[in-house]
Every structure is written in structure tokens, then in C-alpha cells.
Coordinates of C-alpha atoms in Angstrom, one line a residue:
Chain A
M1 CA -18.2 0.7 21.5
N2 CA -20.1 -1.2 18.8
I3 CA -17.9 -3.0 16.4
I4 CA -18.8 -5.0 13.2
V5 CA -16.3 -7.5 12.0
C6 CA -16.4 -9.0 8.5
V7 CA -15.0 -12.5 8.3
K8 CA -14.5 -15.0 5.5
Q9 CA -14.3 -18.8 5.5
V10 CA -11.4 -20.1 3.4
L11 CA -9.6 -23.2 2.3
D12 CA -7.2 -24.0 5.1
P13 CA -4.0 -22.3 3.9
E14 CA -1.8 -24.7 6.0
I15 CA -2.5 -27.7 3.6
P16 CA 0.7 -29.0 2.0
P17 CA 1.2 -27.8 -1.6
A18 CA 0.9 -31.5 -2.8
K19 CA -2.8 -31.4 -1.7
F20 CA -3.5 -28.2 -3.5
K21 CA -5.5 -28.9 -6.7
I22 CA -7.2 -26.6 -9.1
D23 CA -9.8 -26.9 -11.9
P24 CA -8.3 -24.7 -14.6
E25 CA -11.5 -24.8 -16.6
A26 CA -13.7 -23.6 -13.8
K27 CA -10.9 -21.4 -12.5
Q28 CA -11.6 -22.7 -9.1
V29 CA -9.6 -24.5 -6.4
I30 CA -10.8 -28.1 -5.6
P31 CA -11.0 -28.3 -1.8
P32 CA -9.1 -31.5 -0.6
P33 CA -11.5 -34.0 1.0
G34 CA -11.5 -34.2 4.8
V35 CA -9.9 -30.7 5.3
P36 CA -12.5 -28.4 6.9
P37 CA -12.4 -24.8 5.8
V38 CA -11.2 -22.2 8.4
I39 CA -11.6 -18.6 9.3
S40 CA -9.3 -16.5 7.2
L41 CA -6.1 -15.7 9.2
F42 CA -6.3 -11.9 9.1
D43 CA -10.1 -12.0 9.8
E44 CA -9.4 -14.0 12.9
R45 CA -7.0 -11.2 14.0
A46 CA -9.7 -8.7 13.3
V47 CA -12.0 -10.5 15.7
E48 CA -9.2 -10.5 18.2
A49 CA -8.7 -6.8 17.8
A50 CA -12.5 -6.3 18.3
C51 CA -12.4 -8.5 21.5
R52 CA -9.5 -6.5 22.9
L53 CA -11.5 -3.2 22.4
K54 CA -14.6 -4.8 23.9
D55 CA -12.6 -6.1 26.9
K56 CA -11.4 -2.5 27.6
H57 CA -14.4 -0.4 26.6
G58 CA -17.4 -2.7 26.6
G59 CA -20.0 -2.6 23.8
T60 CA -21.0 -5.2 21.3
I61 CA -19.3 -7.2 18.5
T62 CA -21.3 -8.3 15.5
V63 CA -19.8 -10.6 13.0
L64 CA -20.8 -10.8 9.3
S65 CA -19.8 -13.6 6.9
L66 CA -20.7 -13.8 3.2
G67 CA -20.5 -17.4 2.2
P68 CA -22.1 -20.9 2.0
G69 CA -23.9 -22.7 4.7
K70 CA -20.7 -23.7 6.4
A71 CA -19.9 -20.0 7.0
A72 CA -21.9 -20.4 10.3
D73 CA -18.8 -22.2 11.6
V74 CA -16.6 -19.1 11.3
V75 CA -19.3 -16.9 12.8
K76 CA -19.5 -19.4 15.7
H77 CA -15.7 -19.4 16.1
A78 CA -15.9 -15.6 16.4
V79 CA -18.7 -15.8 18.9
A80 CA -16.6 -18.3 20.9
M81 CA -13.8 -15.8 20.9
G82 CA -16.0 -13.0 22.2
A83 CA -18.4 -11.7 19.6
D84 CA -22.1 -11.2 20.6
E85 CA -24.0 -11.6 17.4
G86 CA -23.4 -13.0 13.9
Y87 CA -25.1 -13.1 10.6
I88 CA -24.6 -15.1 7.4
L89 CA -25.2 -13.4 4.1
Q90 CA -26.3 -16.1 1.7
D91 CA -28.1 -16.0 -1.6
A92 CA -27.7 -17.6 -5.0
A93 CA -27.1 -14.0 -6.2
F94 CA -24.1 -13.7 -3.9
E95 CA -22.1 -16.5 -5.5
D96 CA -18.9 -15.6 -7.4
L97 CA -19.1 -11.9 -6.7
D98 CA -16.0 -9.8 -7.3
S99 CA -14.6 -7.4 -4.7
F100 CA -17.2 -4.6 -5.5
G101 CA -20.1 -7.1 -5.3
I102 CA -18.9 -8.4 -1.9
A103 CA -18.3 -4.9 -0.6
Y104 CA -21.8 -3.9 -1.8
V105 CA -23.4 -6.8 0.0
L106 CA -21.5 -6.2 3.2
G107 CA -22.3 -2.5 3.0
K108 CA -26.0 -3.2 2.7
A109 CA -25.9 -5.6 5.7
I110 CA -23.9 -3.1 7.8
Q111 CA -26.4 -0.3 7.0
K112 CA -29.1 -2.7 8.1
I113 CA -27.4 -3.3 11.4
G114 CA -26.5 0.4 11.8
G115 CA -25.3 2.1 15.0
Y116 CA -21.6 1.1 14.6
D117 CA -18.5 2.9 15.8
L118 CA -15.9 0.7 14.0
V119 CA -15.9 -1.8 11.1
L120 CA -13.0 -4.2 11.0
C121 CA -11.9 -6.5 8.1
G122 CA -8.8 -8.6 7.6
R123 CA -6.1 -7.0 5.5
Q124 CA -6.7 -9.6 2.8
S125 CA -8.2 -13.0 2.5
A126 CA -6.0 -16.1 2.8
D127 CA -7.5 -17.5 -0.5
W128 CA -7.9 -15.0 -3.4
G129 CA -6.2 -12.2 -1.4
N130 CA -7.7 -9.4 -3.5
S131 CA -6.9 -7.0 -0.7
Q132 CA -9.5 -4.4 -1.5
V133 CA -12.9 -5.3 0.0
G134 CA -12.3 -3.2 3.1
S135 CA -11.3 -0.1 1.3
I136 CA -14.2 -0.3 -1.2
L137 CA -16.6 -1.0 1.7
A138 CA -15.3 2.2 3.4
E139 CA -16.0 4.2 0.3
I140 CA -19.5 2.7 0.0
L141 CA -20.2 3.5 3.7
G142 CA -18.6 7.0 3.3
I143 CA -16.3 6.5 6.3
P144 CA -12.6 6.9 6.7
V145 CA -10.4 3.9 6.2
I146 CA -7.0 2.8 7.7
T147 CA -5.3 -0.2 6.3
L148 CA -2.8 -2.7 7.7
A149 CA -3.4 -2.0 11.4
G150 CA -1.0 -3.5 13.9
D151 CA -2.7 -2.0 16.9
I152 CA -6.0 -0.2 17.6
E153 CA -6.9 1.9 20.6
A154 CA -9.9 4.0 21.4
V155 CA -9.0 7.3 23.1
D156 CA -11.4 10.1 23.7
N157 CA -13.9 9.0 21.1
K158 CA -11.2 8.7 18.5
L159 CA -9.4 5.7 17.1
K160 CA -5.6 5.6 17.4
V161 CA -4.2 3.1 15.0
K162 CA -0.7 1.8 14.4
R163 CA -0.3 1.2 10.7
I164 CA 2.4 -1.2 9.8
L165 CA 5.0 0.0 7.2
K166 CA 7.8 -2.0 5.7
D167 CA 10.4 -0.3 7.9
G168 CA 8.4 0.7 10.9
Y169 CA 5.0 2.1 11.5
E170 CA 2.9 5.2 11.6
V171 CA 0.4 6.3 14.2
L172 CA -2.9 7.6 12.7
E173 CA -5.9 9.1 14.4
A174 CA -9.4 8.7 13.0
P175 CA -12.9 9.7 14.0
M176 CA -15.6 7.2 14.7
P177 CA -17.0 5.5 12.8
S178 CA -14.2 4.4 10.6
L179 CA -13.1 1.1 8.9
V180 CA -9.8 -0.5 9.8
T181 CA -8.2 -3.5 8.1
V182 CA -6.1 -5.7 10.4
S183 CA -2.8 -7.3 9.9
N184 CA -1.2 -10.2 11.8
E185 CA 1.1 -7.8 13.7
I186 CA -1.9 -7.2 16.0
G187 CA -0.9 -10.4 17.7
L188 CA -2.1 -14.0 18.2
P189 CA -5.8 -14.6 18.5
R190 CA -7.1 -15.8 21.8
L191 CA -8.1 -19.4 22.4
P192 CA -11.8 -19.5 23.2
A193 CA -12.7 -20.7 26.7
G194 CA -14.7 -23.9 27.0
V195 CA -17.8 -22.1 28.2
R196 CA -17.8 -19.8 25.3
I197 CA -17.4 -22.7 22.8
M198 CA -20.5 -24.2 24.3
L199 CA -22.3 -20.9 24.1
A200 CA -21.3 -20.5 20.5
A201 CA -22.3 -24.0 19.5
R202 CA -25.9 -23.2 20.6
K203 CA -25.9 -19.7 19.0
Q204 CA -28.5 -19.1 16.3
V205 CA -26.8 -17.6 13.3
P206 CA -29.5 -15.9 11.2
V207 CA -29.2 -16.0 7.4
W208 CA -29.8 -12.8 5.4
T209 CA -30.7 -13.0 1.7
A210 CA -30.5 -10.3 -0.9
Q211 CA -34.0 -9.3 -0.2
D212 CA -33.4 -9.2 3.6
I213 CA -30.7 -6.5 3.1
G214 CA -32.4 -4.8 0.2
A215 CA -29.6 -5.5 -2.3
E216 CA -30.4 -4.4 -5.9
P217 CA -30.2 -7.2 -8.5
A218 CA -28.3 -5.0 -10.9
Q219 CA -25.5 -4.5 -8.4
L220 CA -25.2 -8.3 -8.1
D221 CA -25.3 -9.0 -11.9
R222 CA -22.1 -10.7 -13.0
A223 CA -22.3 -8.9 -16.3
N224 CA -21.5 -5.8 -14.4
A225 CA -18.5 -7.3 -12.6
H226 CA -15.5 -5.0 -12.3
T227 CA -13.0 -7.8 -12.5
E228 CA -13.0 -11.4 -13.6
V229 CA -10.6 -14.3 -13.3
T230 CA -9.7 -15.4 -16.8
G231 CA -7.0 -18.0 -15.9
L232 CA -5.8 -20.0 -13.0
S233 CA -2.6 -22.1 -13.0
V234 CA -0.2 -23.7 -10.6
P235 CA 3.3 -22.5 -11.2
T236 CA 5.8 -25.3 -11.7
R237 CA 8.8 -25.4 -9.5
K238 CA 11.4 -28.1 -10.1
T239 CA 14.3 -28.1 -7.7
E240 CA 16.5 -31.1 -7.1
C241 CA 17.4 -30.9 -3.5
E242 CA 20.8 -32.4 -2.7
I243 CA 20.7 -33.8 0.8
V244 CA 24.1 -33.3 2.4
T245 CA 25.1 -36.0 4.9
G246 CA 27.9 -36.9 7.3
D247 CA 28.6 -39.2 10.1
T248 CA 27.1 -36.7 12.5
P249 CA 24.9 -33.7 11.9
G250 CA 27.9 -31.5 12.7
Q251 CA 29.9 -33.3 10.0
A252 CA 27.1 -32.8 7.6
A253 CA 27.1 -29.1 8.4
E254 CA 30.9 -28.9 7.7
N255 CA 30.4 -30.7 4.4
L256 CA 27.6 -28.2 3.5
A257 CA 29.7 -25.2 4.4
S258 CA 32.5 -26.4 2.1
K259 CA 30.1 -26.9 -0.8
L260 CA 28.5 -23.5 -0.3
A261 CA 31.8 -21.8 0.0
E262 CA 32.7 -23.1 -3.4
L263 CA 29.5 -21.8 -5.0
L264 CA 29.5 -18.3 -3.4
Chain B
M1 CA -15.2 3.8 -23.9
D2 CA -13.5 7.2 -23.7
N3 CA -10.7 6.1 -21.4
K4 CA -7.3 6.2 -23.0
G5 CA -3.6 5.9 -22.1
V6 CA -1.6 4.6 -19.2
L7 CA -1.2 6.6 -16.0
V8 CA 1.5 5.7 -13.5
C9 CA 1.1 6.9 -9.9
G10 CA 4.7 7.5 -8.9
E11 CA 6.4 7.7 -5.5
I12 CA 9.1 10.1 -4.3
A13 CA 11.6 9.0 -1.7
E14 CA 14.2 11.3 -0.2
G15 CA 13.6 13.9 -2.9
K16 CA 14.2 11.4 -5.8
L17 CA 12.0 9.2 -7.9
A18 CA 11.6 6.0 -5.9
P19 CA 13.0 2.8 -7.6
I20 CA 9.3 1.5 -7.9
T21 CA 8.4 4.6 -9.9
I22 CA 11.1 3.8 -12.5
E23 CA 9.9 0.2 -12.6
L24 CA 6.3 1.4 -13.0
L25 CA 7.4 3.7 -15.8
G26 CA 9.2 0.8 -17.5
A27 CA 6.1 -1.4 -17.3
G28 CA 3.8 1.5 -18.3
R29 CA 5.9 2.5 -21.3
K30 CA 5.7 -1.1 -22.7
L31 CA 1.9 -1.2 -22.3
A32 CA 1.5 2.3 -23.8
N33 CA 3.6 1.3 -26.8
E34 CA 1.6 -1.9 -27.4
L35 CA -1.7 0.1 -27.2
G36 CA -0.3 3.0 -29.2
E37 CA -1.3 5.3 -26.5
E38 CA 0.3 7.9 -24.2
L39 CA 2.1 7.2 -20.9
S40 CA 1.5 9.8 -18.2
A41 CA 2.7 10.0 -14.6
L42 CA 1.4 11.6 -11.5
L43 CA 3.9 12.9 -8.9
M44 CA 2.8 14.3 -5.6
G45 CA 4.7 16.3 -3.1
S46 CA 6.4 19.7 -2.9
Q47 CA 9.5 18.4 -4.8
A48 CA 7.4 16.8 -7.6
G49 CA 7.9 19.7 -10.1
G50 CA 11.7 19.2 -10.1
L51 CA 11.3 15.5 -10.9
G52 CA 9.0 15.9 -13.9
K53 CA 11.9 16.0 -16.4
E54 CA 13.4 12.9 -14.9
A55 CA 10.1 11.0 -15.2
I56 CA 10.0 12.1 -18.9
A57 CA 13.6 10.7 -19.3
Y58 CA 12.3 7.4 -17.9
G59 CA 9.5 7.3 -20.5
A60 CA 6.5 9.5 -19.5
D61 CA 4.9 11.6 -22.2
K62 CA 3.2 13.8 -19.7
V63 CA 3.9 14.3 -16.0
Y64 CA 1.2 15.8 -13.8
V65 CA 2.7 17.4 -10.7
A66 CA 0.7 18.1 -7.6
E67 CA 3.0 20.3 -5.5
D68 CA 1.7 20.6 -2.0
S69 CA 3.5 20.1 1.2
L70 CA 0.4 18.1 2.5
L71 CA 1.5 15.5 0.0
D72 CA 5.2 15.2 1.1
N73 CA 4.4 12.1 3.2
Y74 CA 1.8 9.6 2.2
N75 CA -1.6 10.6 3.5
S76 CA -4.4 8.3 2.5
D77 CA -7.1 11.0 2.3
A78 CA -5.0 13.6 0.5
Y79 CA -3.5 11.2 -2.0
T80 CA -6.9 9.7 -2.7
Q81 CA -8.4 13.1 -3.3
V82 CA -5.7 14.3 -5.7
A83 CA -5.4 11.0 -7.6
A84 CA -9.2 10.6 -7.9
N85 CA -9.6 14.2 -9.2
L86 CA -6.8 13.7 -11.8
C87 CA -8.2 10.4 -12.9
S88 CA -11.7 11.9 -13.5
K89 CA -10.0 14.6 -15.7
V90 CA -7.4 12.5 -17.5
L91 CA -9.6 9.3 -17.8
P92 CA -6.8 6.8 -18.1
S93 CA -7.6 3.4 -19.5
I94 CA -4.9 1.8 -17.3
M95 CA -3.5 3.0 -14.0
L96 CA -0.4 1.5 -12.4
L97 CA 0.7 1.8 -8.7
G98 CA 3.5 0.2 -6.7
H99 CA 2.6 -2.7 -4.3
T100 CA 4.2 -0.6 -1.5
D101 CA 3.2 0.9 1.8
A102 CA 1.5 3.7 -0.1
G103 CA 0.2 1.8 -3.1
C104 CA -1.4 -1.0 -1.0
D105 CA -3.5 1.6 0.7
L106 CA -4.1 4.0 -2.2
A107 CA -5.0 1.6 -5.0
P108 CA -8.0 -0.2 -3.4
R109 CA -9.4 3.0 -2.0
L110 CA -9.0 4.9 -5.3
N111 CA -10.6 1.9 -7.0
G112 CA -13.5 2.1 -4.6
R113 CA -14.0 5.7 -5.5
L114 CA -13.5 5.4 -9.3
G115 CA -15.3 2.2 -9.8
G116 CA -12.5 0.6 -11.7
G117 CA -11.1 -2.9 -11.8
L118 CA -8.1 -3.6 -9.6
A119 CA -5.6 -6.5 -9.4
M120 CA -3.1 -6.3 -6.4
D121 CA 0.4 -7.5 -6.1
C122 CA 0.9 -8.3 -9.8
L123 CA 3.9 -10.2 -11.1
A124 CA 3.3 -9.6 -14.8
L125 CA 1.1 -7.4 -17.0
S126 CA 0.2 -7.6 -20.7
V127 CA -2.5 -6.6 -23.1
D128 CA -4.6 -9.0 -25.1
S129 CA -5.9 -8.7 -28.7
A130 CA -8.9 -6.7 -27.5
K131 CA -6.5 -4.3 -25.8
L132 CA -7.6 -5.4 -22.3
L133 CA -5.1 -5.4 -19.5
I134 CA -4.3 -8.9 -18.3
S135 CA -2.9 -8.9 -14.7
T136 CA -1.1 -11.9 -13.3
R137 CA -1.0 -12.2 -9.6
P138 CA -0.4 -14.9 -6.9
V139 CA -3.5 -16.3 -5.2
F140 CA -3.9 -18.9 -2.4
G141 CA -0.7 -17.7 -0.8
G142 CA 1.3 -18.3 -3.9
N143 CA 0.0 -21.8 -4.6
A144 CA -1.5 -20.6 -7.8
H145 CA -1.4 -17.7 -10.2
A146 CA -4.5 -16.0 -11.5
S147 CA -5.0 -13.8 -14.5
M148 CA -7.5 -11.1 -14.1
V149 CA -9.3 -8.8 -16.6
S150 CA -11.7 -5.9 -16.3
K151 CA -14.0 -6.0 -19.3
S152 CA -15.7 -2.7 -18.9
A153 CA -14.7 -1.1 -15.6
R154 CA -12.3 1.8 -16.0
P155 CA -9.6 2.5 -15.1
Q156 CA -8.0 -1.0 -15.3
M157 CA -5.8 -0.8 -12.2
A158 CA -2.9 -2.9 -11.0
T159 CA -0.3 -2.7 -8.2
I160 CA 3.0 -4.1 -9.2
R161 CA 5.3 -5.9 -6.7
P162 CA 8.6 -4.1 -6.3
K163 CA 11.6 -5.6 -8.2
V164 CA 9.7 -7.9 -10.5
V165 CA 9.6 -5.8 -13.6
P166 CA 12.7 -4.3 -15.2
P167 CA 13.2 -0.5 -14.5
A168 CA 12.8 1.9 -17.4
E169 CA 16.0 3.0 -19.1
R170 CA 16.9 6.6 -18.8
D171 CA 17.1 8.8 -22.0
D172 CA 17.6 12.4 -21.3
S173 CA 16.8 13.4 -24.9
R174 CA 13.2 12.3 -24.5
K175 CA 10.6 15.1 -24.9
G176 CA 7.5 15.5 -22.8
E177 CA 5.3 17.9 -21.0
V178 CA 5.1 18.7 -17.2
I179 CA 1.6 19.8 -16.2
P180 CA 0.8 21.3 -12.8
V181 CA -2.3 19.8 -11.2
E182 CA -4.8 22.5 -10.6
G183 CA -6.9 22.9 -7.5
K184 CA -6.1 22.9 -3.8
I185 CA -6.6 20.0 -1.4
D186 CA -9.9 20.3 0.5
P187 CA -8.7 20.1 4.1
S188 CA -12.2 19.1 5.3
A189 CA -11.8 15.8 3.5
L190 CA -8.7 15.0 5.5
K191 CA -10.3 12.9 8.2
V192 CA -7.4 10.7 9.3
K193 CA -4.5 12.5 11.0
V194 CA -1.0 11.2 10.8
V195 CA 0.3 11.7 14.4
D196 CA 3.7 10.0 14.1
R197 CA 5.9 8.0 11.8
I198 CA 8.5 5.8 13.3
K199 CA 11.3 4.2 11.4
E200 CA 12.5 1.0 13.1
E201 CA 16.2 0.7 12.6
V202 CA 17.5 -2.8 12.3
E203 CA 21.0 -3.5 13.5
G204 CA 23.4 -4.7 10.8
V205 CA 22.6 -5.5 7.2
K206 CA 19.1 -4.6 5.9
L207 CA 17.1 -7.7 5.2
E208 CA 16.2 -6.6 1.6
D209 CA 19.8 -5.8 0.7
A210 CA 21.5 -8.8 2.4
E211 CA 23.3 -11.3 0.2
V212 CA 22.8 -14.0 2.8
V213 CA 19.6 -14.5 4.8
V214 CA 19.3 -17.0 7.7
S215 CA 15.7 -17.5 8.4
G216 CA 14.0 -19.3 11.2
G217 CA 10.5 -20.8 11.7
R218 CA 8.2 -22.3 14.3
G219 CA 10.7 -25.1 14.9
I220 CA 13.3 -22.6 16.4
G221 CA 11.2 -22.8 19.6
S222 CA 12.2 -19.6 21.4
A223 CA 13.5 -16.0 21.1
Q224 CA 16.7 -17.1 22.7
N225 CA 17.4 -19.8 20.1
F226 CA 17.3 -17.1 17.4
E227 CA 20.7 -16.1 18.7
M228 CA 22.2 -19.1 16.9
L229 CA 20.8 -17.8 13.6
R230 CA 22.2 -14.3 14.3
E231 CA 25.6 -15.8 14.9
L232 CA 25.6 -17.6 11.6
A233 CA 24.3 -14.5 9.8
G234 CA 27.0 -12.5 11.5
V235 CA 29.8 -14.7 10.2
L236 CA 28.4 -14.6 6.6
G237 CA 27.7 -10.8 6.7
G238 CA 24.0 -11.5 6.3
A239 CA 20.7 -10.8 7.9
V240 CA 18.3 -12.8 10.0
G241 CA 14.7 -13.3 8.8
A242 CA 11.7 -15.2 10.2
T243 CA 8.4 -16.8 9.2
R244 CA 5.1 -15.2 10.2
P245 CA 4.5 -17.9 13.0
A246 CA 7.9 -17.1 14.5
C247 CA 7.2 -13.4 14.4
D248 CA 3.7 -14.0 15.8
E249 CA 5.2 -15.8 18.8
G250 CA 7.4 -12.8 19.4
W251 CA 10.7 -14.6 18.8
A252 CA 11.7 -12.2 16.1
P253 CA 10.6 -8.6 15.4
M254 CA 7.7 -8.2 13.0
T255 CA 10.0 -6.2 10.6
L256 CA 11.9 -9.4 9.9
Q257 CA 8.9 -11.3 8.6
I258 CA 9.5 -12.8 5.2
G259 CA 6.7 -14.0 3.0
Q260 CA 3.6 -13.1 1.1
T261 CA 2.6 -10.4 3.6
G262 CA 6.1 -9.6 4.9
K263 CA 9.2 -8.8 3.0
V264 CA 10.2 -10.4 -0.3
V265 CA 14.0 -11.2 -0.4
S266 CA 16.2 -12.5 -3.1
P267 CA 19.7 -13.1 -1.7
K268 CA 22.4 -15.3 -3.1
L269 CA 22.0 -17.7 -0.2
Y270 CA 18.9 -18.3 1.8
I271 CA 19.3 -20.6 4.8
A272 CA 15.9 -21.8 6.0
V273 CA 16.2 -23.2 9.5
A274 CA 13.5 -25.2 11.2
L275 CA 10.7 -23.9 9.0
S276 CA 8.3 -26.1 7.2
G277 CA 8.2 -24.1 4.0
A278 CA 4.5 -23.0 4.0
I279 CA 3.9 -21.5 0.6
Q280 CA 3.1 -18.1 2.1
H281 CA 6.6 -18.0 3.5
V282 CA 8.3 -19.5 0.4
A283 CA 6.7 -16.8 -1.7
G284 CA 9.0 -14.4 0.0
C285 CA 12.3 -16.2 -0.8
L286 CA 11.8 -18.0 -4.1
G287 CA 14.0 -15.5 -5.9
S288 CA 17.0 -16.6 -3.9
K289 CA 19.9 -18.1 -5.9
Y290 CA 20.5 -20.9 -3.5
I291 CA 18.1 -22.1 -0.9
V292 CA 19.4 -24.4 1.9
A293 CA 17.0 -26.2 4.2
I294 CA 17.8 -27.5 7.6
N295 CA 14.9 -29.4 9.1
K296 CA 14.6 -32.6 11.2
D297 CA 11.5 -33.6 9.2
K298 CA 12.6 -35.0 5.9
E299 CA 9.0 -34.6 4.5
A300 CA 9.0 -30.8 5.2
T301 CA 7.9 -28.9 2.1
I302 CA 10.9 -26.6 2.3
F303 CA 13.1 -29.5 0.8
S304 CA 11.0 -29.3 -2.4
V305 CA 12.2 -25.8 -3.1
A306 CA 15.7 -26.1 -1.6
H307 CA 18.9 -26.8 -3.6
F308 CA 20.7 -28.3 -0.6
G309 CA 19.4 -29.8 2.6
I310 CA 20.4 -31.4 5.9
V311 CA 17.9 -33.6 7.7
A312 CA 18.7 -33.1 11.4
D313 CA 17.9 -31.0 14.4
Y314 CA 19.1 -27.5 13.6
K315 CA 20.7 -27.2 17.1
E316 CA 23.2 -29.9 16.1
V317 CA 23.9 -28.3 12.7
L318 CA 24.1 -24.6 13.2
P319 CA 27.1 -24.4 15.6
A320 CA 29.2 -26.6 13.3
L321 CA 28.0 -24.7 10.2
T322 CA 28.9 -21.3 11.8
A323 CA 32.3 -22.6 12.9
K324 CA 33.2 -24.1 9.5
F325 CA 32.2 -20.9 7.6
K326 CA 34.3 -18.9 10.1
E327 CA 37.3 -21.2 9.3
L328 CA 36.7 -21.1 5.5
L329 CA 36.3 -17.3 5.4
A330 CA 39.4 -16.7 7.5
A331 CA 41.5 -18.8 5.1

């Protein structure tokens, strides 16, 4: 089974809100110094899903990441987890693309790679979370799409996918190739073994430019963007927290219960 | 631009208009009035025709009904086909969907097919002086809010998060038109088969309906320790929730996940136990009337959004809290 996984490098979502700063003019987030970017949570789960399928059925995993020079780190992380090859898509023309632009670039790269049975994406990115690149990409590639997967199996040349619903799940069957977006319900990603980390560190991650993948300049022209961000703000939350105390934690709990009972 | 009007993609649940549909009609009516344009709705499923009048009472000028049993349950391929065909005939300027199981799948795919501009999980919508739709949505896990605009791509699409916009008011004297959607579904375009749909029943009070939610995070430490939270929730007639990390560890079922990508709850009382208060989690409980934080780390972010807090090991707090509530409620 040949699987292509699209991964994104993002600002570490675990940073405390106090460290979260924006530039409202540029409508951008200012990365806090000393905090390295990470692979987007759901994309890491997509790599995990790919590794599980490879463990069972063999084949290859190719990872694609559209982003700056540092994006090689997330590709190497995926290789450490079990991916075979990885490419960075990087070009001045790829900066600040909207979801359509990103899907277009990924689509061009996927067509260049070719020969795939399954394309995996995270359900949404941990930063802008536009939650649509996977579905647009499937439309561009002309293949079926299943979103919010909590489990993916390959049975008799078909994909059997558990799609997570608010109150349960549905089981869907799709032909190959298809595109599936992965949710965290798939389970925790594996910790790469030391040998694989060393292998990944030495891995060459080729960079593909717009010309390498045959991307048309008109498709990357910001003037043709489908959406643009016109404002970015940090919502203000002011809550005075009353710390309830007591001689012992148990006493504090009793005091808290009495206070709450009055309010409710 | 020839696109005009607002189109709401409604949902039907148990033979009735789903609550989100009435919220979408409320938001859509407001936008249509500001633009001086029509509000239409699309209803899909064999019962759609019977609900056309009701959608009109809730504000629609036109209701397109696609009556086909293939549309009774959400099917990505079938819904995309019907909605895309209708959009290419009606050419709406704005299209609204719910940020629901169906809408989260349909909206991005439809957008990919139509070439529109989509903002997902919107909290507020308005139109600017140039009559462009401004969609406000949380980004960076809820740390920031972004407003998004589509200058030229049509339709301008948005999914609206359930329970954030007021539902439309019903007026049975309203007049409108119910229009059957012509054309059959092309079965060869249905590539993905729905094999099974499983509803996972949760014991006790449903999380979304609970007036009290007791929620646990990574600090709980084990599935067994969640029993303490269940006891407290039981005494208060509430439900248990969990953070994504706690669900990922398998300590609580995934259906109890609260946060940006899980459930959004707004109970009267939210008791956050041994959870740090990552913004992605807090995004799912900020609508609670009172938030109580129990955490041994006094620096934990959860205290910055809580109304009351206890700084201690939850294991020393919960038994006493449960016992005291039991005593107070018995009195």
C-alpha cells in the first residue's frame, strides 16, 4: 500500500496563553522565542495511521510538508516514526497561501509522486485550523474523501474507515485511492525508536519549488485568493478567581461546596 | 457578480428541523435583511417536503426540497452532489451550514467543488459596507479570533457553531415558496458506502444537556481514578467530561472529550479537576456559568478562567467535596 501523508509545522499549541502574542497589523502570530515549532497534532496522528497500515500491509509512506526551511524537522519526525520518503514544498510563491492555494500545491506534488493508494491529512491544523485543505485536495485529485477518521483498515483492496460522530461513529467503505482526514481518536502516535531517529537525522529531504511541481503562477497569485484574513485579535477574558482555602484540603472542599450550594 | 441571496443548508433530525437549522435560518434571515436579498433553504431527505412550510415560518423565502431516501442519512457523496447542483442553479452569494457532523464534512468538500470561500466554526457573522460577509472564527486553538472575507470567490461560505447564534422566531403567517429539487441522484457518483452507523449510548445525563459537568485531565492519572469524578457528578446529577489528553490515554471514552475538537458544553457549574486549562480544552467550557478549578499547581492556566479554585491534590479534595454536597443536598 502506498500512502502519502501531508503534514504541517505549527507553533507549539501547548504554549501557555501568556506567551501567545499576535501582530494585529500583520495579522500574524509572533512565535515566542526559544519554543521550537512542532508537527501539527492531527497530522502526527495521520502519520501514525499510515505507519499502522504499513506495519500490516507493507508498502511505502511518503510525507509532504509545505512550509519554511524548518519544515524538514517535521518530515524527519515522520521518517523517525516510520515514513520512507519526504519532500518539502518551498517557494516564495507558496507563502501566505489560502486553503485553495495549499491544496493546489499539495495536489501538484501528489500528482508528481503518483502511484498512491491513500492520501492522509490531519482533520485540521493546530494553528489556523481552516479544516478544509483535505477535502479541497480530494476534489482536485478527483478521489473520494472521508473526514474525521478514528480508525482506518484496508480490507480486500478497499478502505474501511470509522468516522467519528458527536454521539458515536459510522463505518464507511471507500475504494482506493481515496483521501482520509484523521482525528485524534485514532490513538496516540508511536515514540520513534532510537535507530529510526538516527536514520531520520541523516535523511535527505529534497525541496521542491513551484517549477519542480509544475505549479501555474496564476493559481498562486494572492489576488485570486478565495479567502483572506482581515482581522486578528486576542479575546479578553477577565475572571477573578477566588481561591477557597481551609485548614486541610478536605476543609477547603467543604467550604467550596457550601459556597457553590448557595449560588446554584 | 451574479450571485445573490443567502442559502441555508438545513439538517433534519428525527423527522423535524434540527435545532441548528433554526439557528442557521435566524442568522441567514438577519444577513438577507441587511443585504436586501432573499433567504432560501435546502432540505434533503424523504421528509423534506413536509418541513418546507416550517422552514418558511422560521424565515425562509424559498425552500428547495430534495426528496430522496438516499438523502435520509448524511451521505457525503450524495449531499455534495445535490447541494453543488442546486448552488450552480441558484447561485447564492452566501451559503450557511452547521458546524455539525454533516456540515463539517459537506462544507469543505462543497467549497472545493464550487470554488467559493469558506470559514469554518464561525462564532459571528456580519456584512460590511461593501456587502461582503465577515466571518469571525477561533484560531490557534481559541487563543485568537480571526475575521475572514472572500473578496471575489462565491459563494461566501460559513459553518456556524451550534448554540452560538439565537434561533429564528417562528411566524406561521409568513409566506414563501416550496420548490422541489429536480433531477435524480447519479448513483455512479456515490463512491463511499455507509456500512454502519453506531450510536454510543452514554449512561446517565448527556454531557451537552448536563447542568453540572465534572471534567478531568492528564493529572487524574488513571481510568480508575475517574471513578471519583463519576461519584461527584452522580451526587450533583451531572455528567463527567474529559480533556483530549485524558481521552487519548484511554482513561475516559472519546465521546466525553470536551474542547475545540470535542464537545462544547455550557453548564451552570463546570468543575475542572487536575487539568491544566490548555486553551483547546477551555474553548469547550468557557460558556459555563461557574467554573471551578481544582489543581495542585497554582500556576495552572485553568485558574485564570475559573471563578473558584482550590490549590491541592484533587484526591484529597474530591471525597470531601462529594460528601459535603451529599449532605447539603439531603438537607
